[in-house]
C-alpha positions as CSV (number, residue, x, y, z in Angstrom):
1,M,-8.3,-0.7,-4.3
2,E,-9.6,2.0,-2.0
3,S,-7.0,4.5,-0.9
4,W,-7.9,4.0,2.8
5,R,-6.9,0.3,2.5
6,Q,-3.6,1.0,0.8
7,V,-2.2,2.4,4.0
8,Y,-2.1,-1.1,5.6
9,L,-0.6,-3.0,2.6
10,G,2.6,-4.7,3.7
11,C,2.3,-3.8,7.4
12,E,4.0,-6.3,9.6
13,T,1.8,-5.9,12.7
14,V,-1.9,-5.4,13.5
15,P,-2.2,-1.7,14.0
16,A,-3.7,-0.8,17.4
17,S,-5.3,2.3,15.9
18,L,-7.8,0.4,13.7
19,T,-11.3,1.8,14.0
20,E,-14.3,-0.4,14.7
21,A,-15.4,-0.1,11.0
22,E,-11.9,-1.1,9.8
23,I,-11.9,-4.1,12.2
24,A,-15.3,-5.2,10.9
25,W,-14.2,-4.8,7.3
26,F,-10.9,-6.7,7.6
27,F,-11.8,-9.3,10.3
28,G,-15.5,-9.8,9.6
29,L,-16.6,-13.0,7.9
30,D,-18.3,-12.9,4.5
31,D,-20.0,-15.5,2.3
32,R,-16.7,-16.8,1.0
33,T,-14.9,-17.0,4.4
34,K,-17.6,-18.0,6.8
35,P,-18.0,-21.6,5.6
36,V,-14.2,-22.1,5.7
37,V,-14.1,-20.9,9.4
38,D,-17.3,-22.8,10.4
39,A,-15.8,-26.0,9.2
40,R,-13.4,-25.9,12.2
41,R,-14.6,-27.8,15.3
42,R,-12.8,-26.0,18.0
43,S,-13.5,-22.4,18.8
44,L,-9.8,-21.6,19.2
45,T,-9.0,-22.9,15.8
46,R,-11.9,-20.8,14.4
47,L,-10.5,-17.8,16.2
48,G,-7.0,-18.4,14.8
49,L,-8.3,-18.8,11.3
50,I,-10.4,-15.6,11.5
51,L,-7.3,-13.7,12.7
52,H,-5.2,-15.1,9.8
53,I,-7.9,-14.2,7.2
54,G,-8.3,-10.7,8.6
55,F,-4.6,-9.9,8.7
56,L,-4.1,-11.3,5.2
57,R,-7.0,-9.1,4.0
58,L,-5.5,-6.1,5.9
59,S,-1.9,-6.3,4.9
60,G,-1.5,-8.9,2.2
61,R,0.9,-10.9,4.2
62,P,0.6,-13.9,6.6
63,L,0.2,-13.3,10.3
64,S,3.0,-14.5,12.5
65,A,2.2,-16.6,15.6
66,V,4.3,-14.2,17.8
67,E,2.4,-11.1,16.5
68,R,0.8,-9.2,19.4
69,L,-2.9,-8.7,18.9
70,P,-4.8,-5.5,19.9
71,A,-7.6,-6.2,22.4
72,T,-10.2,-4.7,20.1
73,V,-9.3,-7.0,17.2
74,L,-9.2,-10.0,19.5
75,A,-12.6,-9.2,21.0
76,F,-14.1,-8.8,17.5
77,A,-12.6,-12.0,16.2
78,A,-13.7,-13.9,19.3
79,T,-17.3,-12.7,18.8
80,E,-17.1,-13.9,15.1
81,A,-15.8,-17.3,16.3
82,G,-18.7,-17.5,18.8
83,M,-16.6,-17.7,21.9
84,P,-15.7,-15.5,24.9
85,V,-12.7,-13.3,24.5
86,P,-9.6,-15.3,25.5
87,R,-6.7,-13.9,27.5
88,I,-4.0,-14.3,24.9
89,A,-1.5,-11.8,23.6
90,T,-0.3,-13.8,20.6
91,L,-1.4,-16.8,18.6
92,C,1.3,-19.0,20.1
93,S,-1.1,-20.2,22.8
94,I,-3.6,-21.4,20.1
95,Y,-1.1,-23.5,18.1
96,R,0.3,-26.5,19.8
97,R,1.5,-27.9,16.5
98,R,3.5,-25.6,14.2
99,M,2.0,-27.3,11.2
100,T,-1.4,-26.1,12.2
101,L,-0.2,-22.5,12.0
102,F,1.1,-23.0,8.5
103,E,-2.1,-24.8,7.5
104,H,-4.2,-21.8,8.7
105,Q,-2.0,-19.4,6.8
106,R,-2.5,-21.5,3.6
107,I,-6.3,-21.9,4.2
108,A,-6.6,-18.1,4.8
109,A,-5.0,-17.4,1.5
110,E,-7.2,-19.9,-0.3
111,A,-10.3,-18.5,1.3
112,L,-9.4,-15.0,0.0
113,G,-8.6,-16.4,-3.5
114,L,-4.9,-15.6,-3.2
115,K,-2.3,-17.7,-5.0
116,P,1.4,-18.2,-4.5
117,L,3.7,-16.0,-6.6
118,L,5.1,-18.3,-9.3
119,N,8.3,-17.8,-11.2
120,H,6.7,-16.1,-14.2
121,A,4.8,-13.7,-11.9
122,T,8.0,-12.9,-10.0
123,R,9.7,-12.0,-13.3
124,R,6.7,-9.8,-14.3
125,L,6.8,-8.1,-11.0
126,T,10.5,-7.5,-11.2
127,A,10.1,-6.0,-14.7
128,F,7.3,-3.8,-13.5
129,L,9.4,-2.5,-10.6
130,R,12.4,-1.8,-12.9
131,R,10.1,0.4,-15.1
132,E,8.6,2.1,-12.0
133,A,12.1,2.7,-10.6
134,T,12.8,5.0,-13.5
135,A,9.5,6.8,-13.1
136,Q,9.4,7.3,-9.3
137,I,11.1,10.2,-7.7
138,N,11.5,8.7,-4.3
139,R,11.8,5.3,-2.6
140,D,8.4,5.6,-0.9
141,G,6.6,5.8,-4.2
142,L,8.4,2.7,-5.4
143,V,7.5,0.8,-2.3
144,R,3.9,1.8,-2.6
145,E,3.7,0.6,-6.2
146,A,5.4,-2.7,-5.2
147,R,2.8,-3.3,-2.5
148,L,-0.1,-2.6,-4.8
């Protein structure tokens, strides 16, 4: 993984300081994600899915419906969805049904090829972190290794 991408791993919010190039990299559609997004009928659901895919690609974690979205990210995602920029601050206004939010989080992970962490993988991660804990000098180094 490129070092410039490691900065955002595990972040809980969409950084307002993302450059145009970073926004295009994380929130832009590629050959794998475009068909998944295009399968949605409504432009707002396409927008929501683009934001979920982008944030998952950015941070490795699902996007919360109450997460505030920077205007630049929202404008880029709306263009990708083929719609005018909506006046929303969070995804709450997109999701009338809570299950749709969870479905979009799951679809975004599948579109990026991410799989749930199973028991054996959790055990391997724990063993890895125990070994790293003896090798790392400070907590920040251990957190960085865990995110990777």
